Amino acid sequence: MAGRIIPSAVFCGLFIVFAIPLLKGIINLGNGVGMGVSAALAVIFLFRDRCTAFLEKVWARPVGKIFLPMIGLVITVSVVLAAVISIFMICQINDPPKDENTTVVVLGCKVKNGRPSLMLQRRLETAYNYLSEHKSVYAVVSGGKGDDESISEAQCMKEWLVAQGIEPERILMEDKSVNTEENLRFSKKIIIENCLPETITIITDGYHQLRAEMIAEKLGISAYNISGKTSWYLIPTYWVREWLGVIHYKVCG
């Protein structure tokens, strides 16, 4: 009995962790996939005997001897891919620049009522700490204005940093982008136009750094990175979303 109840309880708990972001209005493939897989595994362990009997019936049929190995192969490949991508994601979480010959690029995130969301504020706090300690470094704050945002993410970020005491002339705004690729491509143009160091330091959440650096490399940008703190309850959802994002980017570019 314990062999069924304990795993089922663990996966029910994992389901709840993936569901928590829904309370914050965060709905994406990460929590959708996480909740779906967690629920499925909880049911499989709870009704293990019935599931085993069902698989035995399927295996007894000719089509089952083709279908089940294919499902097993897909699951195995998915687990291996997730593990490999996770290793690369962890390795890219923090790679700070060795000197001040860099330009900080802060990637945008949700703005709520003209103020940074918690995730965006964490990125801004990281940017503020770095810019405060490295007085010669300039920053590009990058993010456009969504339909449900009263101001652009770039404007919100600049106002926040200036309010904390960072000199406004050290902060350049890129306020047209709508995704990470545009963040970096448009920021590169601004950096070149203003004769700033073309080696950049990306500030975003740790889970996002791998894909951001992949895009930067494709755009011919040399990049370091410093990660903002991510709330614990958001990490599983966004981590799973990044698995899918990295795979999509590698397959579709």
PDB file of C-alpha atoms in Angstrom:
ATOM      1  CA  MET A   1       0.000   0.000   0.000  1.00  0.00           C
ATOM      2  CA  ALA A   2       2.784   2.458   0.937  1.00  0.00           C
ATOM      3  CA  GLY A   3       4.408   1.745  -2.422  1.00  0.00           C
ATOM      4  CA  ARG A   4       1.357   3.283  -4.052  1.00  0.00           C
ATOM      5  CA  ILE A   5       0.251   5.965  -1.596  1.00  0.00           C
ATOM      6  CA  ILE A   6       3.617   7.654  -1.047  1.00  0.00           C
ATOM      7  CA  PRO A   7       4.507   8.137  -4.762  1.00  0.00           C
ATOM      8  CA  SER A   8       0.934   9.247  -5.466  1.00  0.00           C
ATOM      9  CA  ALA A   9       1.133  11.799  -2.648  1.00  0.00           C
ATOM     10  CA  VAL A  10       4.480  13.068  -3.976  1.00  0.00           C
ATOM     11  CA  PHE A  11       3.076  13.607  -7.461  1.00  0.00           C
ATOM     12  CA  CYS A  12      -0.076  15.224  -6.044  1.00  0.00           C
ATOM     13  CA  GLY A  13       2.219  17.626  -4.194  1.00  0.00           C
ATOM     14  CA  LEU A  14       4.105  18.298  -7.414  1.00  0.00           C
ATOM     15  CA  PHE A  15       0.778  18.951  -9.141  1.00  0.00           C
ATOM     16  CA  ILE A  16       0.006  21.592  -6.513  1.00  0.00           C
ATOM     17  CA  VAL A  17       3.428  23.225  -7.008  1.00  0.00           C
ATOM     18  CA  PHE A  18       2.770  23.546 -10.745  1.00  0.00           C
ATOM     19  CA  ALA A  19      -0.738  24.862 -10.017  1.00  0.00           C
ATOM     20  CA  ILE A  20       0.384  27.638  -7.617  1.00  0.00           C
ATOM     21  CA  PRO A  21       1.397  30.044 -10.441  1.00  0.00           C
ATOM     22  CA  LEU A  22      -2.218  29.924 -11.645  1.00  0.00           C
ATOM     23  CA  LEU A  23      -3.131  31.922  -8.532  1.00  0.00           C
ATOM     24  CA  LYS A  24      -0.806  34.657  -9.834  1.00  0.00           C
ATOM     25  CA  GLY A  25      -2.400  34.588 -13.277  1.00  0.00           C
ATOM     26  CA  ILE A  26       0.543  32.705 -14.805  1.00  0.00           C
ATOM     27  CA  ILE A  27      -0.619  30.179 -17.389  1.00  0.00           C
ATOM     28  CA  ASN A  28       1.846  28.653 -19.838  1.00  0.00           C
ATOM     29  CA  LEU A  29       3.038  25.345 -21.268  1.00  0.00           C
ATOM     30  CA  GLY A  30       5.255  24.833 -18.222  1.00  0.00           C
ATOM     31  CA  ASN A  31       2.503  24.509 -15.656  1.00  0.00           C
ATOM     32  CA  GLY A  32       0.193  22.852 -18.188  1.00  0.00           C
ATOM     33  CA  VAL A  33       2.675  20.065 -18.933  1.00  0.00           C
ATOM     34  CA  GLY A  34       3.788  19.857 -15.299  1.00  0.00           C
ATOM     35  CA  MET A  35       0.251  19.497 -13.981  1.00  0.00           C
ATOM     36  CA  GLY A  36      -0.673  16.986 -16.679  1.00  0.00           C
ATOM     37  CA  VAL A  37       2.344  14.724 -16.125  1.00  0.00           C
ATOM     38  CA  SER A  38       2.070  14.977 -12.318  1.00  0.00           C
ATOM     39  CA  ALA A  39      -1.623  14.059 -12.373  1.00  0.00           C
ATOM     40  CA  ALA A  40      -1.011  11.149 -14.753  1.00  0.00           C
ATOM     41  CA  LEU A  41       1.793   9.712 -12.600  1.00  0.00           C
ATOM     42  CA  ALA A  42      -0.277  10.125  -9.436  1.00  0.00           C
ATOM     43  CA  VAL A  43      -3.118   8.129 -11.009  1.00  0.00           C
ATOM     44  CA  ILE A  44      -0.747   5.464 -12.388  1.00  0.00           C
ATOM     45  CA  PHE A  45       0.812   4.829  -8.976  1.00  0.00           C
ATOM     46  CA  LEU A  46      -2.507   4.966  -7.118  1.00  0.00           C
ATOM     47  CA  PHE A  47      -4.138   2.466  -9.499  1.00  0.00           C
ATOM     48  CA  ARG A  48      -0.965   0.558 -10.323  1.00  0.00           C
ATOM     49  CA  ASP A  49      -2.587  -2.885 -10.489  1.00  0.00           C
ATOM     50  CA  ARG A  50      -5.301  -1.754 -12.881  1.00  0.00           C
ATOM     51  CA  CYS A  51      -2.783   0.091 -15.049  1.00  0.00           C
ATOM     52  CA  THR A  52      -0.548  -2.983 -15.163  1.00  0.00           C
ATOM     53  CA  ALA A  53      -3.474  -5.185 -16.164  1.00  0.00           C
ATOM     54  CA  PHE A  54      -4.453  -2.725 -18.885  1.00  0.00           C
ATOM     55  CA  LEU A  55      -0.897  -2.654 -20.296  1.00  0.00           C
ATOM     56  CA  GLU A  56      -0.787  -6.457 -20.308  1.00  0.00           C
ATOM     57  CA  LYS A  57      -3.982  -6.530 -22.384  1.00  0.00           C
ATOM     58  CA  VAL A  58      -2.562  -3.977 -24.811  1.00  0.00           C
ATOM     59  CA  TRP A  59       0.716  -5.910 -25.068  1.00  0.00           C
ATOM     60  CA  ALA A  60      -1.190  -9.096 -25.914  1.00  0.00           C
ATOM     61  CA  ARG A  61      -2.329  -7.507 -29.163  1.00  0.00           C
ATOM     62  CA  PRO A  62      -0.036  -7.158 -32.207  1.00  0.00           C
ATOM     63  CA  VAL A  63      -0.507  -3.397 -32.327  1.00  0.00           C
ATOM     64  CA  GLY A  64       0.441  -3.189 -28.655  1.00  0.00           C
ATOM     65  CA  LYS A  65       3.856  -4.706 -29.358  1.00  0.00           C
ATOM     66  CA  ILE A  66       4.474  -1.755 -31.693  1.00  0.00           C
ATOM     67  CA  PHE A  67       2.699   1.003 -29.775  1.00  0.00           C
ATOM     68  CA  LEU A  68       4.077   0.390 -26.265  1.00  0.00           C
ATOM     69  CA  PRO A  69       7.788   0.306 -27.252  1.00  0.00           C
ATOM     70  CA  MET A  70       7.251   3.529 -29.195  1.00  0.00           C
ATOM     71  CA  ILE A  71       5.718   5.176 -26.120  1.00  0.00           C
ATOM     72  CA  GLY A  72       8.588   3.875 -24.007  1.00  0.00           C
ATOM     73  CA  LEU A  73      11.129   5.301 -26.463  1.00  0.00           C
ATOM     74  CA  VAL A  74       9.436   8.720 -26.451  1.00  0.00           C
ATOM     75  CA  ILE A  75       9.394   8.789 -22.648  1.00  0.00           C
ATOM     76  CA  THR A  76      13.055   7.756 -22.444  1.00  0.00           C
ATOM     77  CA  VAL A  77      14.189  10.345 -24.986  1.00  0.00           C
ATOM     78  CA  SER A  78      12.130  13.039 -23.222  1.00  0.00           C
ATOM     79  CA  VAL A  79      13.678  12.265 -19.835  1.00  0.00           C
ATOM     80  CA  VAL A  80      17.206  12.243 -21.263  1.00  0.00           C
ATOM     81  CA  LEU A  81      16.603  15.531 -23.120  1.00  0.00           C
ATOM     82  CA  ALA A  82      15.186  17.161 -19.991  1.00  0.00           C
ATOM     83  CA  ALA A  83      18.198  16.041 -17.951  1.00  0.00           C
ATOM     84  CA  VAL A  84      20.746  17.227 -20.538  1.00  0.00           C
ATOM     85  CA  ILE A  85      19.021  20.605 -21.038  1.00  0.00           C
ATOM     86  CA  SER A  86      18.804  21.048 -17.254  1.00  0.00           C
ATOM     87  CA  ILE A  87      22.549  20.506 -16.903  1.00  0.00           C
ATOM     88  CA  PHE A  88      23.245  23.182 -19.517  1.00  0.00           C
ATOM     89  CA  MET A  89      20.704  25.512 -17.882  1.00  0.00           C
ATOM     90  CA  ILE A  90      22.384  25.139 -14.492  1.00  0.00           C
ATOM     91  CA  CYS A  91      25.821  25.781 -16.010  1.00  0.00           C
ATOM     92  CA  GLN A  92      24.592  29.038 -17.568  1.00  0.00           C
ATOM     93  CA  ILE A  93      22.875  30.519 -14.516  1.00  0.00           C
ATOM     94  CA  ASN A  94      25.787  32.780 -13.576  1.00  0.00           C
ATOM     95  CA  ASP A  95      28.784  33.774 -15.672  1.00  0.00           C
ATOM     96  CA  PRO A  96      29.647  37.348 -14.613  1.00  0.00           C
ATOM     97  CA  PRO A  97      32.000  39.528 -16.691  1.00  0.00           C
ATOM     98  CA  LYS A  98      35.669  39.654 -15.765  1.00  0.00           C
ATOM     99  CA  ASP A  99      35.942  43.452 -16.097  1.00  0.00           C
ATOM    100  CA  GLU A 100      33.858  46.555 -16.832  1.00  0.00           C
ATOM    101  CA  ASN A 101      34.259  46.332 -20.610  1.00  0.00           C
ATOM    102  CA  THR A 102      30.643  45.263 -20.965  1.00  0.00           C
ATOM    103  CA  THR A 103      27.147  46.649 -21.428  1.00  0.00           C
ATOM    104  CA  VAL A 104      24.357  45.336 -19.221  1.00  0.00           C
ATOM    105  CA  VAL A 105      21.172  44.259 -21.015  1.00  0.00           C
ATOM    106  CA  VAL A 106      18.183  43.768 -18.723  1.00  0.00           C
ATOM    107  CA  LEU A 107      15.505  41.618 -20.346  1.00  0.00           C
ATOM    108  CA  GLY A 108      11.964  42.791 -19.742  1.00  0.00           C
ATOM    109  CA  CYS A 109       9.101  41.077 -17.988  1.00  0.00           C
ATOM    110  CA  LYS A 110       5.540  41.867 -16.953  1.00  0.00           C
ATOM    111  CA  VAL A 111       4.613  45.401 -15.858  1.00  0.00           C
ATOM    112  CA  LYS A 112       1.560  45.723 -13.603  1.00  0.00           C
ATOM    113  CA  ASN A 113      -0.141  49.095 -13.137  1.00  0.00           C
ATOM    114  CA  GLY A 114       2.993  50.884 -14.240  1.00  0.00           C
ATOM    115  CA  ARG A 115       5.186  49.080 -11.745  1.00  0.00           C
ATOM    116  CA  PRO A 116       7.486  46.076 -12.194  1.00  0.00           C
ATOM    117  CA  SER A 117       6.083  42.657 -11.426  1.00  0.00           C
ATOM    118  CA  LEU A 118       7.906  40.665  -8.748  1.00  0.00           C
ATOM    119  CA  MET A 119       9.942  38.802 -11.369  1.00  0.00           C
ATOM    120  CA  LEU A 120      10.929  42.028 -13.132  1.00  0.00           C
ATOM    121  CA  GLN A 121      11.793  43.711  -9.840  1.00  0.00           C
ATOM    122  CA  ARG A 122      14.157  40.866  -8.970  1.00  0.00           C
ATOM    123  CA  ARG A 123      15.945  41.408 -12.294  1.00  0.00           C
ATOM    124  CA  LEU A 124      16.108  45.143 -11.605  1.00  0.00           C
ATOM    125  CA  GLU A 125      17.527  44.591  -8.127  1.00  0.00           C
ATOM    126  CA  THR A 126      20.265  42.469  -9.674  1.00  0.00           C
ATOM    127  CA  ALA A 127      20.948  45.164 -12.287  1.00  0.00           C
ATOM    128  CA  TYR A 128      21.014  47.861  -9.613  1.00  0.00           C
ATOM    129  CA  ASN A 129      23.535  45.942  -7.507  1.00  0.00           C
ATOM    130  CA  TYR A 130      25.844  45.454 -10.477  1.00  0.00           C
ATOM    131  CA  LEU A 131      25.551  49.006 -11.799  1.00  0.00           C
ATOM    132  CA  SER A 132      26.123  50.436  -8.309  1.00  0.00           C
ATOM    133  CA  GLU A 133      29.372  48.519  -7.981  1.00  0.00           C
ATOM    134  CA  HIS A 134      30.587  49.197 -11.545  1.00  0.00           C
ATOM    135  CA  LYS A 135      30.200  52.917 -12.140  1.00  0.00           C
ATOM    136  CA  SER A 136      31.531  52.955 -15.712  1.00  0.00           C
ATOM    137  CA  VAL A 137      29.075  50.370 -17.025  1.00  0.00           C
ATOM    138  CA  TYR A 138      25.996  51.430 -19.020  1.00  0.00           C
ATOM    139  CA  ALA A 139      22.765  49.463 -19.322  1.00  0.00           C
ATOM    140  CA  VAL A 140      20.127  48.856 -21.966  1.00  0.00           C
ATOM    141  CA  VAL A 141      16.711  48.077 -20.500  1.00  0.00           C
ATOM    142  CA  SER A 142      14.809  46.060 -23.081  1.00  0.00           C
ATOM    143  CA  GLY A 143      11.103  45.432 -23.392  1.00  0.00           C
ATOM    144  CA  GLY A 144       8.124  46.801 -25.324  1.00  0.00           C
ATOM    145  CA  LYS A 145       4.600  47.630 -24.211  1.00  0.00           C
ATOM    146  CA  GLY A 146       2.051  44.842 -24.036  1.00  0.00           C
ATOM    147  CA  ASP A 147      -1.667  45.374 -24.657  1.00  0.00           C
ATOM    148  CA  ASP A 148      -2.351  45.082 -20.919  1.00  0.00           C
ATOM    149  CA  GLU A 149       0.549  47.322 -19.828  1.00  0.00           C
ATOM    150  CA  SER A 150       0.178  51.075 -19.255  1.00  0.00           C
ATOM    151  CA  ILE A 151       3.830  51.814 -20.088  1.00  0.00           C
ATOM    152  CA  SER A 152       6.611  49.912 -21.813  1.00  0.00           C
ATOM    153  CA  GLU A 153       8.714  47.512 -19.804  1.00  0.00           C
ATOM    154  CA  ALA A 154      11.788  49.563 -20.753  1.00  0.00           C
ATOM    155  CA  GLN A 155      10.313  52.777 -19.361  1.00  0.00           C
ATOM    156  CA  CYS A 156       9.234  51.033 -16.170  1.00  0.00           C
ATOM    157  CA  MET A 157      12.728  49.602 -15.702  1.00  0.00           C
ATOM    158  CA  LYS A 158      14.479  52.908 -16.319  1.00  0.00           C
ATOM    159  CA  GLU A 159      12.179  54.762 -13.909  1.00  0.00           C
ATOM    160  CA  TRP A 160      12.807  52.139 -11.224  1.00  0.00           C
ATOM    161  CA  LEU A 161      16.588  52.224 -11.604  1.00  0.00           C
ATOM    162  CA  VAL A 162      16.706  56.030 -11.644  1.00  0.00           C
ATOM    163  CA  ALA A 163      14.540  56.133  -8.515  1.00  0.00           C
ATOM    164  CA  GLN A 164      17.130  53.917  -6.814  1.00  0.00           C
ATOM    165  CA  GLY A 165      19.901  56.371  -7.699  1.00  0.00           C
ATOM    166  CA  ILE A 166      21.357  55.115 -10.981  1.00  0.00           C
ATOM    167  CA  GLU A 167      22.232  58.037 -13.256  1.00  0.00           C
ATOM    168  CA  PRO A 168      19.636  58.303 -16.062  1.00  0.00           C
ATOM    169  CA  GLU A 169      22.325  58.896 -18.709  1.00  0.00           C
ATOM    170  CA  ARG A 170      23.692  55.403 -17.967  1.00  0.00           C
ATOM    171  CA  ILE A 171      20.396  53.763 -18.898  1.00  0.00           C
ATOM    172  CA  LEU A 172      19.302  53.445 -22.529  1.00  0.00           C
ATOM    173  CA  MET A 173      15.822  52.230 -23.423  1.00  0.00           C
ATOM    174  CA  GLU A 174      14.891  49.646 -26.047  1.00  0.00           C
ATOM    175  CA  ASP A 175      11.087  49.734 -26.014  1.00  0.00           C
ATOM    176  CA  LYS A 176       9.996  47.938 -29.205  1.00  0.00           C
ATOM    177  CA  SER A 177      10.779  44.261 -28.553  1.00  0.00           C
ATOM    178  CA  VAL A 178       8.191  41.581 -27.830  1.00  0.00           C
ATOM    179  CA  ASN A 179      10.409  38.521 -27.296  1.00  0.00           C
ATOM    180  CA  THR A 180      13.932  37.529 -26.301  1.00  0.00           C
ATOM    181  CA  GLU A 181      15.284  37.502 -29.844  1.00  0.00           C
ATOM    182  CA  GLU A 182      14.079  41.065 -30.400  1.00  0.00           C
ATOM    183  CA  ASN A 183      15.342  42.103 -26.943  1.00  0.00           C
ATOM    184  CA  LEU A 184      18.851  41.169 -27.940  1.00  0.00           C
ATOM    185  CA  ARG A 185      18.760  42.176 -31.597  1.00  0.00           C
ATOM    186  CA  PHE A 186      17.336  45.649 -30.926  1.00  0.00           C
ATOM    187  CA  SER A 187      19.620  46.141 -27.917  1.00  0.00           C
ATOM    188  CA  LYS A 188      22.650  45.281 -30.057  1.00  0.00           C
ATOM    189  CA  LYS A 189      21.686  48.033 -32.483  1.00  0.00           C
ATOM    190  CA  ILE A 190      21.404  50.600 -29.671  1.00  0.00           C
ATOM    191  CA  ILE A 191      24.750  49.509 -28.232  1.00  0.00           C
ATOM    192  CA  ILE A 192      26.502  49.923 -31.580  1.00  0.00           C
ATOM    193  CA  GLU A 193      24.845  53.295 -32.258  1.00  0.00           C
ATOM    194  CA  ASN A 194      26.042  54.605 -28.891  1.00  0.00           C
ATOM    195  CA  CYS A 195      29.569  53.155 -29.195  1.00  0.00           C
ATOM    196  CA  LEU A 196      29.167  51.071 -26.038  1.00  0.00           C
ATOM    197  CA  PRO A 197      31.069  47.829 -25.369  1.00  0.00           C
ATOM    198  CA  GLU A 198      29.570  45.152 -27.611  1.00  0.00           C
ATOM    199  CA  THR A 199      30.222  42.356 -25.115  1.00  0.00           C
ATOM    200  CA  ILE A 200      27.027  42.284 -23.096  1.00  0.00           C
ATOM    201  CA  THR A 201      25.995  41.016 -19.686  1.00  0.00           C
ATOM    202  CA  ILE A 202      22.472  39.605 -19.790  1.00  0.00           C
ATOM    203  CA  ILE A 203      20.348  40.028 -16.680  1.00  0.00           C
ATOM    204  CA  THR A 204      17.301  37.785 -16.559  1.00  0.00           C
ATOM    205  CA  ASP A 205      16.107  34.822 -14.487  1.00  0.00           C
ATOM    206  CA  GLY A 206      18.432  31.843 -14.168  1.00  0.00           C
ATOM    207  CA  TYR A 207      16.143  29.433 -16.000  1.00  0.00           C
ATOM    208  CA  HIS A 208      16.141  31.785 -19.014  1.00  0.00           C
ATOM    209  CA  GLN A 209      19.885  32.299 -19.381  1.00  0.00           C
ATOM    210  CA  LEU A 210      20.658  29.278 -21.566  1.00  0.00           C
ATOM    211  CA  ARG A 211      18.166  30.190 -24.281  1.00  0.00           C
ATOM    212  CA  ALA A 212      19.111  33.878 -24.092  1.00  0.00           C
ATOM    213  CA  GLU A 213      22.772  32.990 -24.654  1.00  0.00           C
ATOM    214  CA  MET A 214      21.867  30.656 -27.524  1.00  0.00           C
ATOM    215  CA  ILE A 215      20.029  33.531 -29.204  1.00  0.00           C
ATOM    216  CA  ALA A 216      22.872  35.957 -28.466  1.00  0.00           C
ATOM    217  CA  GLU A 217      25.352  33.572 -30.075  1.00  0.00           C
ATOM    218  CA  LYS A 218      23.186  33.302 -33.190  1.00  0.00           C
ATOM    219  CA  LEU A 219      23.102  37.120 -33.383  1.00  0.00           C
ATOM    220  CA  GLY A 220      26.890  37.308 -33.126  1.00  0.00           C
ATOM    221  CA  ILE A 221      26.824  38.738 -29.616  1.00  0.00           C
ATOM    222  CA  SER A 222      29.411  37.778 -27.010  1.00  0.00           C
ATOM    223  CA  ALA A 223      27.562  37.505 -23.713  1.00  0.00           C
ATOM    224  CA  TYR A 224      28.106  37.040 -19.995  1.00  0.00           C
ATOM    225  CA  ASN A 225      25.197  36.699 -17.619  1.00  0.00           C
ATOM    226  CA  ILE A 226      24.037  37.476 -14.099  1.00  0.00           C
ATOM    227  CA  SER A 227      20.750  36.010 -12.885  1.00  0.00           C
ATOM    228  CA  GLY A 228      18.038  37.551 -10.773  1.00  0.00           C
ATOM    229  CA  LYS A 229      16.418  35.584  -7.975  1.00  0.00           C
ATOM    230  CA  THR A 230      13.335  33.571  -8.940  1.00  0.00           C
ATOM    231  CA  SER A 231      10.599  32.766  -6.412  1.00  0.00           C
ATOM    232  CA  TRP A 232      10.723  29.062  -5.536  1.00  0.00           C
ATOM    233  CA  TYR A 233       7.133  28.372  -6.563  1.00  0.00           C
ATOM    234  CA  LEU A 234       7.772  29.686 -10.088  1.00  0.00           C
ATOM    235  CA  ILE A 235      10.929  27.685 -10.802  1.00  0.00           C
ATOM    236  CA  PRO A 236       9.275  24.336 -11.729  1.00  0.00           C
ATOM    237  CA  THR A 237       6.789  25.966 -14.115  1.00  0.00           C
ATOM    238  CA  TYR A 238       9.342  28.133 -15.893  1.00  0.00           C
ATOM    239  CA  TRP A 239      12.002  25.415 -15.865  1.00  0.00           C
ATOM    240  CA  VAL A 240       9.706  23.028 -17.740  1.00  0.00           C
ATOM    241  CA  ARG A 241       8.688  25.823 -20.109  1.00  0.00           C
ATOM    242  CA  GLU A 242      12.360  26.432 -20.884  1.00  0.00           C
ATOM    243  CA  TRP A 243      12.853  22.756 -21.760  1.00  0.00           C
ATOM    244  CA  LEU A 244      10.191  23.199 -24.400  1.00  0.00           C
ATOM    245  CA  GLY A 245      11.533  26.609 -25.412  1.00  0.00           C
ATOM    246  CA  VAL A 246      15.071  25.319 -25.934  1.00  0.00           C
ATOM    247  CA  ILE A 247      13.851  22.344 -27.971  1.00  0.00           C
ATOM    248  CA  HIS A 248      11.612  24.591 -30.073  1.00  0.00           C
ATOM    249  CA  TYR A 249      14.460  27.039 -30.656  1.00  0.00           C
ATOM    250  CA  LYS A 250      16.886  24.289 -31.698  1.00  0.00           C
ATOM    251  CA  VAL A 251      14.349  22.698 -34.042  1.00  0.00           C
ATOM    252  CA  CYS A 252      12.705  25.821 -35.490  1.00  0.00           C
ATOM    253  CA  GLY A 253      15.298  28.511 -34.832  1.00  0.00           C
TER     254      GLY A 253
END
